[in-house]
């Protein structure tokens, strides 16, 4: 059992030379085995939260803590966070020319485990995971994200999540830009990882659509850089009906 | 656009300045000569692009500095095709540094190679190892094919030829297909001045790989003359693995026969100053020239490559791809890529690309593609040039998967070179190049401890070529 705990997190980014505060005191705890959905309108800071947890240098932490089983995540480098068990499925995965998917996956697995994976099992694992995500085996020899369609990039992110087996996975709008078929494939992948172990999933999304396939235990409504309300799956249903207006107005009025 | 097509079009551009990671994907500028707007745009294009990190300290996360060199720094030639060629050194005055052909080269560091002085007897050892069936001999001036492909285009090459009464001659007889490369080793001696002329001749319908390896020290001027017979397939690899103090000026020029395939690969990692010109001219229709280059400059190194595809025959192809990395104070690279499509060269298909990866502050890369087109009847003509800093977004992506920074940097740099290195197609050379690049990276980021070493590139079944390798002009401006 592991716990990821975010306490009063404040984050700013530099825009036009001026620091702008994006996260204004985020409080959130998630335990392994749980799935939390973070929903919010555009610009509410959802992606900033994701990148801040992963340690992207563009974001400056100005206050608060993030701990993984008591360990200070914010003190870790980007790769140390991953080795501690954090994973970020990115909304816009980066192209890495000349580095094949298979080389990339093997290098990452080696880094996480501290030793190279046993070749036979590894090749089989990769093949199975790709097949489950309905990815052509030829994908393994393509360069990372280069020339991938939007849907292929998202599947590739979930492929990594399946193979790298993190303690906590943050999925940053993995559902955006996917058609229904691709959404189901990606959701099935997320559900396989959930069923397979003790992973905790932070599902960041703008839409309720993916929550029909990946049922969350907890739903957080994120507005103006903090959690405005937390509830069960029924909160997502309410958002489906009424949108974010109630929450946005509440914040505006306060 | 209704501007009538000019009879002659000169494109000397690169309008590529890489400002940040987002721009990286779009920096490649491609000009398709079939398109009116591209032709039009060419008329007032700037002359060169430079990324000079020595003038812009501070590895800002989203910043990179680029400077467009001012046009008109030097007297430009009317056409690349009009550059003087001569065996007589006195036809080439001692350069001042303002000449178009010399303006990027540090003339004060050439070890006297532009002075008309004798070579040292013991300046170099040349050893040719050739498989059975290959003729190895010498050619005097005017003998055999010597002088039929290469005519010196600058003072250094003219002096090199003049200093070589006998040229080493490697001849692959007609229809002979070699299974293993011919290996020519040139070992220079420190503090000496040397010159050489090597003639490589692949007679018609032969197939061969010739590797010329330069090591050791001293100052050397070379002429490498290549004759590719009709229907022959010849790969020439020139490895510049010199010691740190070496100076090397080399003109390497091929005459490509009808339906012949010529591949030239320049790999430059060592030396204080290396200036290598690789030229392909065509002796008949249907010829194919692929010119590749890989270079890695450290502090104090000036590595300059000049490629020239001279299309004077119909239906020929040229494909030029040079990639370089720079690291350290005063590391300097230059790439000048000339392509000339003469009026008779209908149906020409040509593409040239240069990419530079600036790994640290204090380095400077110049990249100048020049495309001259004298006929509208071509298949395609594209060029791309981009010089950028290390992409921190790539680094973040890899590190977010647990890959330590130094391993991630290696992956990115190896990946940067991968498409060109894989095209080399000579396994022994590919392996050496990757090993040498690893060694260069050791200097930059330190050796990587065993745990997370990336898989061996040579073991990768098929490092896919980048999409830009399709031959079509890549990307938009």
XYZ file of C-alpha atoms in Angstrom:
731
model
C 0.000 0.000 0.000
C 1.442 3.314 -1.091
C 0.207 6.863 -0.683
C 0.766 9.924 -2.828
C 0.030 13.028 -0.883
C -0.187 16.573 -2.210
C -0.430 19.317 0.404
C -1.113 22.997 -0.229
C 0.786 22.905 -3.507
C 1.497 26.275 -5.106
C 3.041 26.402 -8.566
C 3.812 29.241 -10.904
C 5.077 29.532 -14.455
C 6.892 32.337 -16.129
C 4.867 34.111 -18.784
C 6.295 37.159 -20.518
C 8.975 37.323 -17.866
C 6.437 37.498 -15.044
C 5.663 34.602 -12.723
C 1.994 33.628 -12.871
C 0.533 31.466 -10.150
C -1.356 28.531 -11.624
C -1.816 26.192 -8.682
C -3.123 27.896 -5.564
C -2.981 25.380 -2.788
C -3.833 21.909 -4.054
C -4.698 19.263 -1.473
C -5.132 15.713 -2.646
C -4.310 12.224 -1.350
C -4.489 9.019 -3.295
C -3.692 5.474 -2.272
C -2.599 2.588 -4.423
C -5.502 0.658 -5.835
C -7.578 3.811 -6.153
C -8.552 5.774 -9.220
C -9.185 9.484 -8.822
C -10.561 11.598 -11.621
C -9.534 15.224 -11.730
C -11.983 17.197 -13.812
C -12.004 20.823 -14.607
C -12.470 23.455 -17.262
C -9.669 24.560 -19.547
C -7.035 26.637 -17.823
C -7.892 25.404 -14.354
C -4.384 24.037 -13.847
C -4.958 20.306 -14.344
C -1.994 19.819 -16.642
C 0.165 22.030 -14.467
C -0.545 19.658 -11.603
C 0.456 16.698 -13.764
C 3.713 18.259 -14.948
C 4.548 19.559 -11.487
C 4.289 16.060 -10.039
C 6.556 14.792 -12.819
C 9.054 17.606 -12.288
C 8.959 19.526 -15.547
C 11.479 22.388 -15.222
C 9.051 24.930 -16.656
C 7.024 24.888 -13.451
C 8.271 26.491 -10.269
C 7.034 25.125 -6.970
C 6.479 28.093 -4.700
C 4.924 26.265 -1.771
C 3.529 23.031 -0.404
C 4.637 19.429 -0.522
C 4.289 16.292 -2.603
C 5.243 13.069 -0.863
C 5.252 9.446 -1.894
C 5.063 7.274 1.212
C 6.553 10.145 3.135
C 9.446 10.661 0.697
C 9.830 14.218 -0.595
C 9.022 13.969 -4.306
C 9.819 17.621 -4.961
C 13.417 17.048 -3.882
C 13.840 14.335 -6.515
C 15.077 14.839 -10.058
C 12.732 13.978 -12.929
C 14.161 10.503 -13.417
C 14.344 9.833 -9.677
C 10.609 10.461 -9.460
C 9.997 7.897 -12.156
C 12.234 5.420 -10.393
C 10.337 6.093 -7.169
C 7.226 4.880 -8.989
C 5.605 7.906 -10.598
C 4.482 7.914 -14.202
C 3.011 10.651 -16.353
C 1.082 9.810 -19.515
C 1.448 13.035 -21.405
C -1.146 14.918 -23.316
C 1.422 15.835 -25.951
C 4.069 13.104 -26.042
C 7.410 14.259 -27.410
C 9.013 12.964 -30.596
C 12.495 11.542 -30.154
C 14.001 11.127 -33.630
C 16.272 8.162 -34.184
C 15.296 6.371 -30.983
C 13.118 3.344 -31.622
C 10.197 2.454 -29.406
C 11.794 -0.886 -28.558
C 15.106 0.700 -27.580
C 13.314 3.370 -25.578
C 11.141 0.883 -23.678
C 14.054 -1.395 -22.900
C 16.219 1.505 -21.744
C 13.442 2.794 -19.496
C 12.763 -0.654 -18.054
C 16.460 -1.132 -17.397
C 16.657 2.219 -15.643
C 13.649 1.482 -13.468
C 14.709 -2.027 -12.479
C 18.411 -1.326 -12.153
C 19.144 -4.210 -14.514
C 18.254 -5.171 -18.037
C 15.064 -7.221 -18.314
C 15.444 -10.884 -19.242
C 15.242 -10.700 -22.982
C 12.839 -13.531 -23.698
C 10.213 -12.440 -21.184
C 10.609 -8.833 -22.104
C 10.079 -9.359 -25.800
C 6.990 -11.396 -25.022
C 5.661 -8.794 -22.585
C 6.118 -6.029 -25.133
C 4.475 -8.048 -27.853
C 1.510 -8.953 -25.671
C 1.010 -5.404 -24.438
C 1.166 -4.051 -27.971
C -1.269 -6.635 -29.183
C -3.664 -5.811 -26.324
C -3.552 -2.161 -27.378
C -4.082 -3.180 -31.007
C -0.747 -1.735 -32.021
C 1.004 -3.074 -35.104
C 4.230 -4.903 -34.124
C 6.053 -2.684 -36.632
C 5.542 0.098 -34.092
C 8.421 -1.241 -32.045
C 10.870 -0.233 -34.737
C 9.475 3.197 -35.360
C 11.055 6.207 -33.758
C 9.441 7.340 -30.528
C 6.283 9.321 -31.352
C 7.688 10.381 -34.706
C 4.920 10.509 -37.253
C 2.477 8.913 -34.819
C -1.148 9.940 -35.084
C -2.797 11.399 -31.990
C -4.351 8.052 -31.143
C -1.079 6.188 -31.659
C 0.690 8.535 -29.290
C -1.880 7.906 -26.576
C -1.712 4.159 -27.022
C 2.054 4.392 -26.819
C 1.725 6.211 -23.498
C -0.548 3.497 -22.113
C 1.815 0.849 -23.481
C 4.565 2.378 -21.357
C 2.285 2.456 -18.346
C 1.524 -1.243 -18.787
C 5.162 -2.218 -19.182
C 6.810 0.100 -16.665
C 4.341 -0.724 -13.869
C 4.371 2.496 -11.835
C 2.985 2.879 -8.316
C 1.093 5.979 -9.348
C 0.168 6.987 -12.856
C -0.997 10.438 -13.793
C -2.924 10.391 -17.064
C -3.044 13.887 -18.482
C -6.054 14.123 -20.795
C -5.221 10.780 -22.323
C -8.774 10.708 -23.657
C -8.668 13.977 -25.535
C -8.636 13.715 -29.285
C -9.590 10.043 -29.327
C -12.498 8.581 -31.230
C -14.740 6.120 -29.424
C -12.904 3.016 -30.629
C -9.516 4.359 -29.615
C -10.969 5.550 -26.314
C -12.164 2.031 -25.545
C -8.798 0.529 -26.416
C -6.989 3.019 -24.202
C -9.526 2.565 -21.384
C -9.149 -1.207 -21.569
C -5.410 -0.705 -21.180
C -5.880 1.464 -18.114
C -8.293 -1.085 -16.651
C -5.818 -3.924 -17.248
C -3.179 -2.027 -15.293
C -5.682 -1.311 -12.528
C -6.743 -4.953 -12.364
C -3.166 -6.166 -12.454
C -1.913 -4.607 -9.293
C -1.856 -1.870 -6.764
C -1.476 1.074 -9.042
C -3.050 4.361 -8.113
C -4.399 6.332 -11.066
C -4.909 10.093 -11.282
C -7.086 10.511 -14.325
C -7.051 14.090 -15.516
C -9.792 14.836 -17.994
C -11.919 17.571 -19.385
C -14.760 15.257 -20.366
C -16.821 12.677 -18.522
C -16.763 10.321 -21.499
C -13.749 8.251 -20.377
C -15.301 7.783 -16.930
C -17.893 5.474 -18.478
C -15.080 3.080 -19.253
C -12.738 3.791 -16.380
C -14.848 4.121 -13.249
C -13.233 6.404 -10.690
C -13.450 5.886 -6.942
C -13.149 9.584 -6.271
C -13.861 12.651 -8.410
C -12.194 16.021 -7.788
C -13.463 19.135 -9.467
C -10.550 21.394 -10.211
C -11.181 25.107 -10.636
C -8.803 28.055 -10.633
C -5.809 26.121 -9.426
C -7.271 24.139 -6.599
C -9.696 21.383 -5.772
C -13.124 22.980 -5.525
C -15.073 19.896 -4.556
C -14.437 16.204 -3.977
C -16.991 13.453 -4.218
C -17.801 10.013 -5.514
C -18.504 8.942 -9.092
C -21.884 10.672 -8.875
C -20.070 13.998 -9.015
C -19.007 13.133 -12.539
C -22.621 12.441 -13.410
C -23.575 15.858 -12.161
C -20.852 17.438 -14.296
C -22.158 15.499 -17.251
C -25.578 17.052 -16.670
C -24.705 20.577 -15.672
C -21.126 21.272 -16.687
C -18.681 23.306 -14.660
C -20.796 26.441 -14.314
C -21.758 25.927 -10.716
C -18.116 25.523 -9.646
C -16.737 28.308 -11.771
C -19.384 30.721 -10.488
C -18.705 29.698 -6.932
C -15.035 30.476 -7.339
C -15.768 33.740 -9.110
C -18.115 34.776 -6.300
C -15.671 33.988 -3.533
C 1.856 33.892 -58.128
C 2.252 34.875 -61.722
C 5.875 35.920 -61.766
C 7.433 34.372 -64.839
C 10.038 31.795 -63.945
C 13.497 33.206 -64.192
C 15.796 31.355 -66.517
C 18.172 30.883 -63.674
C 17.213 30.659 -60.099
C 19.573 30.981 -57.231
C 18.471 29.861 -53.851
C 20.880 30.567 -51.113
C 19.056 30.250 -47.942
C 18.322 28.588 -45.005
C 15.950 30.517 -43.160
C 16.108 28.257 -40.267
C 16.566 29.544 -36.841
C 15.606 27.245 -34.112
C 14.226 29.187 -31.248
C 12.723 26.554 -29.047
C 11.601 23.000 -28.893
C 8.267 23.669 -30.489
C 9.887 25.204 -33.456
C 12.203 22.260 -33.811
C 9.788 20.241 -35.827
C 9.203 23.054 -38.198
C 12.644 24.473 -38.608
C 13.468 22.533 -41.678
C 13.055 24.776 -44.587
C 12.468 23.035 -47.805
C 12.309 24.632 -51.154
C 10.696 22.798 -53.955
C 11.912 24.328 -57.102
C 8.778 23.284 -58.880
C 6.827 25.710 -56.822
C 6.632 29.252 -58.005
C 6.572 30.701 -54.559
C 9.716 28.897 -53.574
C 11.497 30.177 -56.608
C 10.218 33.638 -55.936
C 11.217 33.616 -52.329
C 14.696 32.581 -53.260
C 15.559 35.803 -54.947
C 15.960 37.775 -51.786
C 16.928 35.088 -49.356
C 19.712 35.669 -46.877
C 22.983 33.922 -47.423
C 23.678 31.882 -44.378
C 22.429 30.786 -41.070
C 24.536 30.540 -38.013
C 23.917 29.386 -34.548
C 26.562 30.959 -32.465
C 26.133 29.918 -28.895
C 29.418 31.545 -27.998
C 27.672 34.883 -28.332
C 24.643 34.001 -26.331
C 25.604 32.586 -22.976
C 23.009 31.063 -20.726
C 21.355 27.742 -21.442
C 17.878 29.142 -21.023
C 15.167 26.573 -21.134
C 13.341 27.954 -24.104
C 15.966 30.084 -25.624
C 18.461 29.615 -28.324
C 20.287 32.123 -30.305
C 20.587 32.217 -33.993
C 22.092 34.796 -36.177
C 21.630 35.225 -39.829
C 24.964 36.058 -41.267
C 24.855 39.148 -43.326
C 24.814 38.661 -47.022
C 27.544 40.413 -48.878
C 30.347 39.679 -46.445
C 32.312 38.389 -49.348
C 32.311 38.541 -53.085
C 29.861 35.897 -54.172
C 30.398 33.830 -57.254
C 28.040 34.368 -60.159
C 27.523 30.620 -60.229
C 29.075 27.649 -58.483
C 29.712 26.256 -61.926
C 32.071 29.103 -62.750
C 34.547 28.462 -59.981
C 38.055 28.281 -61.469
C 39.610 24.833 -61.799
C 43.261 24.330 -62.517
C 46.237 22.072 -61.907
C 48.503 25.112 -61.674
C 48.785 26.417 -58.111
C 49.715 29.846 -59.407
C 46.197 30.145 -60.800
C 45.013 30.352 -57.218
C 46.373 33.390 -55.375
C 47.129 32.989 -51.691
C 43.751 33.661 -50.099
C 43.124 36.577 -47.796
C 40.096 35.066 -46.083
C 37.576 37.299 -47.823
C 37.086 34.889 -50.723
C 33.796 33.059 -50.783
C 35.563 29.703 -50.705
C 37.799 30.591 -47.785
C 35.756 32.967 -45.685
C 34.782 30.370 -43.104
C 38.226 28.778 -42.804
C 40.795 29.857 -40.167
C 43.665 30.575 -42.574
C 46.114 31.185 -39.737
C 45.750 27.609 -38.542
C 46.462 25.760 -41.765
C 50.062 24.855 -40.974
C 51.408 26.488 -44.120
C 49.403 24.262 -46.444
C 48.617 27.232 -48.696
C 52.310 28.068 -49.114
C 54.102 26.701 -52.119
C 56.609 24.678 -50.148
C 57.809 21.089 -50.471
C 56.273 18.232 -48.549
C 58.272 16.251 -46.028
C 59.379 12.844 -47.272
C 58.347 11.161 -44.058
C 55.086 13.045 -43.564
C 52.859 10.005 -43.919
C 52.577 6.300 -44.409
C 50.002 5.069 -46.877
C 49.011 1.416 -46.812
C 46.466 -0.132 -49.148
C 44.831 -3.420 -48.219
C 42.754 -4.760 -51.044
C 40.934 -8.033 -51.594
C 41.958 -10.260 -54.496
C 40.960 -8.969 -57.844
C 41.680 -5.333 -57.071
C 44.505 -3.638 -58.909
C 46.693 -1.391 -56.746
C 49.325 0.714 -58.444
C 50.405 4.253 -59.161
C 49.516 6.828 -61.782
C 51.719 9.634 -63.020
C 50.229 12.909 -64.076
C 48.212 12.400 -67.250
C 48.261 8.631 -66.894
C 45.096 6.586 -66.989
C 42.083 8.265 -65.534
C 44.097 10.593 -63.322
C 42.940 14.142 -63.867
C 39.773 13.087 -65.642
C 37.536 13.514 -62.635
C 39.316 15.823 -60.289
C 40.645 19.208 -61.232
C 41.747 21.283 -58.238
C 39.314 23.969 -57.222
C 41.410 25.735 -54.663
C 45.016 26.431 -53.888
C 45.427 23.614 -51.379
C 44.186 20.974 -53.815
C 46.355 22.330 -56.623
C 49.411 22.217 -54.361
C 48.490 18.689 -53.242
C 48.297 17.500 -56.823
C 51.483 19.302 -57.765
C 53.279 17.664 -54.838
C 52.188 14.202 -55.963
C 54.047 13.150 -59.095
C 52.688 9.676 -58.511
C 49.175 9.045 -57.296
C 48.089 5.880 -55.548
C 45.698 4.034 -57.821
C 43.047 1.585 -56.681
C 41.196 0.022 -59.572
C 38.298 -2.402 -59.356
C 38.154 -4.115 -62.744
C 34.961 -4.298 -64.709
C 32.189 -6.516 -63.390
C 34.165 -7.414 -60.279
C 31.994 -7.323 -57.194
C 33.871 -7.127 -53.906
C 32.578 -8.755 -50.752
C 34.839 -6.817 -48.457
C 36.052 -3.231 -48.464
C 39.335 -1.951 -49.812
C 41.102 -0.257 -46.945
C 43.458 2.667 -47.447
C 45.256 3.848 -44.348
C 46.900 7.257 -44.257
C 48.922 7.785 -41.092
C 50.327 11.277 -40.700
C 53.349 12.192 -38.662
C 53.105 15.073 -36.215
C 54.967 18.229 -37.172
C 55.312 17.188 -40.819
C 53.712 18.488 -43.961
C 52.330 15.979 -46.407
C 50.342 15.741 -49.600
C 48.724 12.958 -51.504
C 46.645 12.039 -54.502
C 44.551 8.891 -54.426
C 42.675 7.696 -57.488
C 39.834 5.238 -56.951
C 38.454 3.724 -60.099
C 35.468 1.400 -60.235
C 35.203 0.120 -63.766
C 31.874 -0.478 -65.339
C 29.443 -2.785 -63.583
C 31.816 -3.347 -60.700
C 30.769 -3.020 -57.101
C 33.031 -1.982 -54.250
C 33.470 -0.186 -50.964
C 36.653 1.784 -50.349
C 37.446 3.069 -46.879
C 40.116 5.752 -46.580
C 41.172 6.226 -43.016
C 43.165 9.242 -41.873
C 44.922 9.072 -38.520
C 48.001 10.548 -36.881
C 49.140 14.153 -36.989
C 50.771 16.791 -39.162
C 49.431 19.034 -41.888
C 48.106 17.334 -44.997
C 46.583 18.349 -48.287
C 44.893 15.647 -50.307
C 43.176 15.031 -53.559
C 40.873 12.016 -53.712
C 39.771 11.358 -57.242
C 36.974 8.913 -57.931
C 35.876 7.503 -61.252
C 32.699 5.459 -61.204
C 32.234 3.553 -64.446
C 28.906 3.066 -66.193
C 26.570 0.931 -64.126
C 29.095 0.575 -61.296
C 28.272 0.914 -57.663
C 30.957 2.465 -55.489
C 30.975 3.604 -51.881
C 33.868 5.750 -50.708
C 34.194 6.368 -46.997
C 36.609 9.033 -45.826
C 37.322 8.799 -42.111
C 39.018 11.763 -40.484
C 40.162 10.331 -37.177
C 43.174 12.580 -36.822
C 45.033 13.464 -33.668
C 44.088 16.753 -32.037
C 46.850 18.772 -33.705
C 46.332 17.646 -37.298
C 45.355 19.899 -40.190
C 43.726 18.373 -43.236
C 42.519 19.956 -46.455
C 41.009 17.571 -48.938
C 39.231 17.823 -52.256
C 37.310 14.667 -53.003
C 35.677 14.571 -56.350
C 33.875 11.950 -58.374
C 32.826 11.501 -61.951
C 29.730 9.346 -61.923
C 29.104 7.284 -65.039
C 25.878 6.496 -66.786
C 23.434 4.658 -64.495
C 26.185 4.400 -61.891
C 25.673 4.699 -58.183
C 28.159 6.630 -56.104
C 28.070 6.967 -52.363
C 30.447 9.232 -50.505
C 30.574 9.259 -46.746
C 32.618 11.757 -44.769
C 33.128 11.046 -41.102
C 35.104 13.749 -39.335
C 35.797 13.462 -35.650
C 39.483 14.276 -35.203
C 41.870 17.025 -36.199
C 42.405 20.659 -35.317
C 41.253 21.945 -38.696
C 39.621 19.705 -41.275
C 38.217 21.066 -44.491
C 36.801 18.494 -46.832
C 35.077 19.134 -50.127
C 33.014 16.354 -51.627
C 31.903 16.810 -55.207
C 29.929 14.651 -57.595
C 29.754 15.335 -61.307
C 27.960 13.174 -63.798
C 29.354 11.725 -67.007
C 26.043 10.428 -68.318
C 22.349 10.201 -67.593
C 20.875 8.099 -64.807
C 23.656 8.586 -62.288
C 22.961 8.555 -58.600
C 25.083 10.241 -55.946
C 24.440 9.974 -52.251
C 26.725 12.112 -50.133
C 26.604 11.678 -46.400
C 28.491 13.302 -43.601
C 28.826 12.890 -39.864
C 30.945 15.189 -37.754
C 31.458 15.943 -34.090
C 33.432 19.009 -33.074
C 34.921 19.566 -29.641
C 36.647 22.603 -28.197
C 39.249 24.000 -30.526
C 38.178 22.022 -33.569
C 37.190 23.570 -36.870
C 35.436 20.999 -39.033
C 34.324 22.232 -42.424
C 32.489 20.266 -45.088
C 31.596 21.435 -48.529
C 29.442 19.332 -50.776
C 28.697 19.978 -54.409
C 26.377 18.094 -56.730
C 26.934 19.354 -60.253
C 24.046 18.222 -62.429
C 24.916 18.599 -66.095
C 23.303 15.388 -67.343
C 19.642 14.442 -67.508
C 17.806 12.210 -65.057
C 20.447 12.058 -62.359
C 19.883 12.056 -58.631
C 21.752 13.538 -55.738
C 20.967 13.166 -52.077
C 23.158 15.017 -49.605
C 22.809 14.588 -45.850
C 25.240 15.970 -43.306
C 24.731 15.882 -39.585
C 26.987 17.311 -36.939
C 27.205 17.865 -33.225
C 29.232 20.463 -31.395
C 30.348 20.677 -27.820
C 32.725 22.907 -25.922
C 34.143 26.374 -26.144
C 35.283 27.351 -29.635
C 33.990 24.207 -31.302
C 33.219 25.256 -34.834
C 31.582 23.577 -37.815
C 30.795 24.737 -41.299
C 28.685 23.083 -43.952
C 28.331 24.556 -47.402
C 26.036 22.537 -49.625
C 26.070 23.508 -53.275
C 23.738 22.041 -55.846
C 23.784 23.199 -59.447
C 21.209 21.999 -61.928
C 22.429 23.036 -65.340
C 20.153 23.627 -68.280
C 20.872 20.199 -69.761
C 20.047 18.373 -66.524
C 16.389 17.730 -67.149
C 14.628 15.340 -64.837
C 17.070 15.987 -62.014
C 16.064 14.958 -58.550
C 18.052 16.445 -55.713
C 17.781 16.941 -52.015
C 20.219 18.253 -49.472
C 20.030 18.466 -45.739
C 22.202 19.674 -42.919
C 21.407 19.409 -39.249
C 23.552 20.618 -36.398
C 23.081 19.864 -32.750
C 24.744 22.341 -30.417
C 25.298 20.598 -27.103
C 26.988 23.309 -25.083
C 27.577 27.015 -24.960
C 30.511 28.463 -26.809
C 30.118 26.518 -30.039
C 29.261 27.864 -33.447
C 27.777 26.161 -36.494
C 27.399 27.661 -39.943
C 25.116 26.046 -42.473
C 24.727 27.321 -46.001
C 22.724 25.460 -48.617
C 22.999 26.906 -52.116
C 20.734 25.715 -54.867
C 21.063 26.958 -58.437
C 18.553 25.848 -61.008
C 18.885 26.585 -64.696
C 16.026 24.492 -65.980
C 12.413 24.242 -64.969
C 12.169 20.666 -66.117
C 13.204 18.790 -63.015
C 11.732 16.104 -60.800
C 12.415 17.905 -57.585
C 14.916 19.999 -55.706
C 14.741 20.454 -51.984
C 16.950 21.559 -49.198
C 16.749 21.759 -45.461
C 19.054 23.247 -42.912
C 18.580 23.496 -39.208
C 20.831 24.194 -36.302
C 19.521 23.892 -32.810
C 20.326 23.336 -29.241
C 19.687 20.194 -27.369
C 15.950 19.639 -27.095
C 15.095 19.772 -23.411
C 11.593 18.444 -24.025
C 13.047 15.242 -25.403
C 15.254 15.043 -22.352
C 12.269 15.538 -20.043
C 10.247 12.891 -21.817
C 12.982 10.290 -21.521
C 13.823 11.178 -17.926
C 10.161 11.028 -16.931
C 10.440 7.306 -17.736
C 13.240 6.881 -15.246
C 16.110 7.190 -17.692
C 18.976 9.076 -16.018
C 19.938 12.360 -17.597
C 23.291 11.259 -19.017
C 21.752 8.160 -20.593
C 18.918 10.250 -21.993
C 21.363 12.716 -23.522
C 23.175 9.872 -25.204
C 19.962 8.458 -26.561
C 19.017 11.792 -28.054
C 22.432 12.391 -29.622
C 22.619 8.866 -30.993
C 19.113 9.291 -32.296
C 20.094 12.538 -33.939
C 22.824 10.806 -35.916
C 20.946 7.551 -36.437
C 19.334 8.113 -39.809
C 22.547 9.204 -41.477
C 24.686 6.609 -39.710
C 22.313 3.820 -40.687
C 22.536 4.926 -44.296
C 26.285 4.355 -44.302
C 25.479 0.720 -44.989
C 29.003 -0.527 -44.246
C 28.669 -2.377 -40.921
C 32.313 -2.039 -39.879
C 32.172 1.693 -40.492
C 28.791 2.145 -38.838
C 30.074 0.436 -35.738
C 33.214 2.544 -35.612
C 31.244 5.729 -36.063
C 28.853 4.878 -33.247
C 31.753 3.897 -30.990
C 33.506 7.150 -31.814
C 30.366 9.145 -31.077
C 30.107 7.350 -27.738
C 33.673 8.361 -26.992
C 32.863 11.972 -27.847
C 29.913 11.796 -25.494
C 32.121 10.395 -22.747
C 33.979 13.684 -22.923
C 30.771 15.628 -22.571
C 28.757 13.779 -19.972
C 31.194 11.249 -18.581
C 31.078 7.507 -19.020
C 27.827 5.879 -18.070
C 27.884 3.199 -15.434
C 26.563 -0.167 -16.482
C 23.064 -0.122 -15.009
C 21.195 1.756 -17.605
C 23.381 1.654 -20.664
C 21.218 1.901 -23.742
C 21.010 -1.082 -26.001
C 23.714 -1.279 -28.584
C 22.663 0.574 -31.692
C 24.255 -2.038 -33.881
C 21.958 -4.599 -32.329
C 18.914 -2.619 -33.274
C 17.263 -4.606 -36.022
C 16.113 -1.718 -38.098
C 16.663 1.815 -37.010
C 14.030 3.316 -39.183
C 15.111 6.209 -41.302
C 13.449 9.470 -40.509
C 10.446 10.384 -42.631
C 12.512 13.073 -44.265
C 14.484 10.331 -45.947
C 11.673 9.799 -48.383
C 13.452 12.135 -50.702
C 10.725 14.678 -50.700
C 11.432 18.082 -49.307
C 10.718 17.876 -45.617
C 8.640 20.279 -43.655
C 7.549 23.759 -44.434
C 9.050 27.073 -43.668
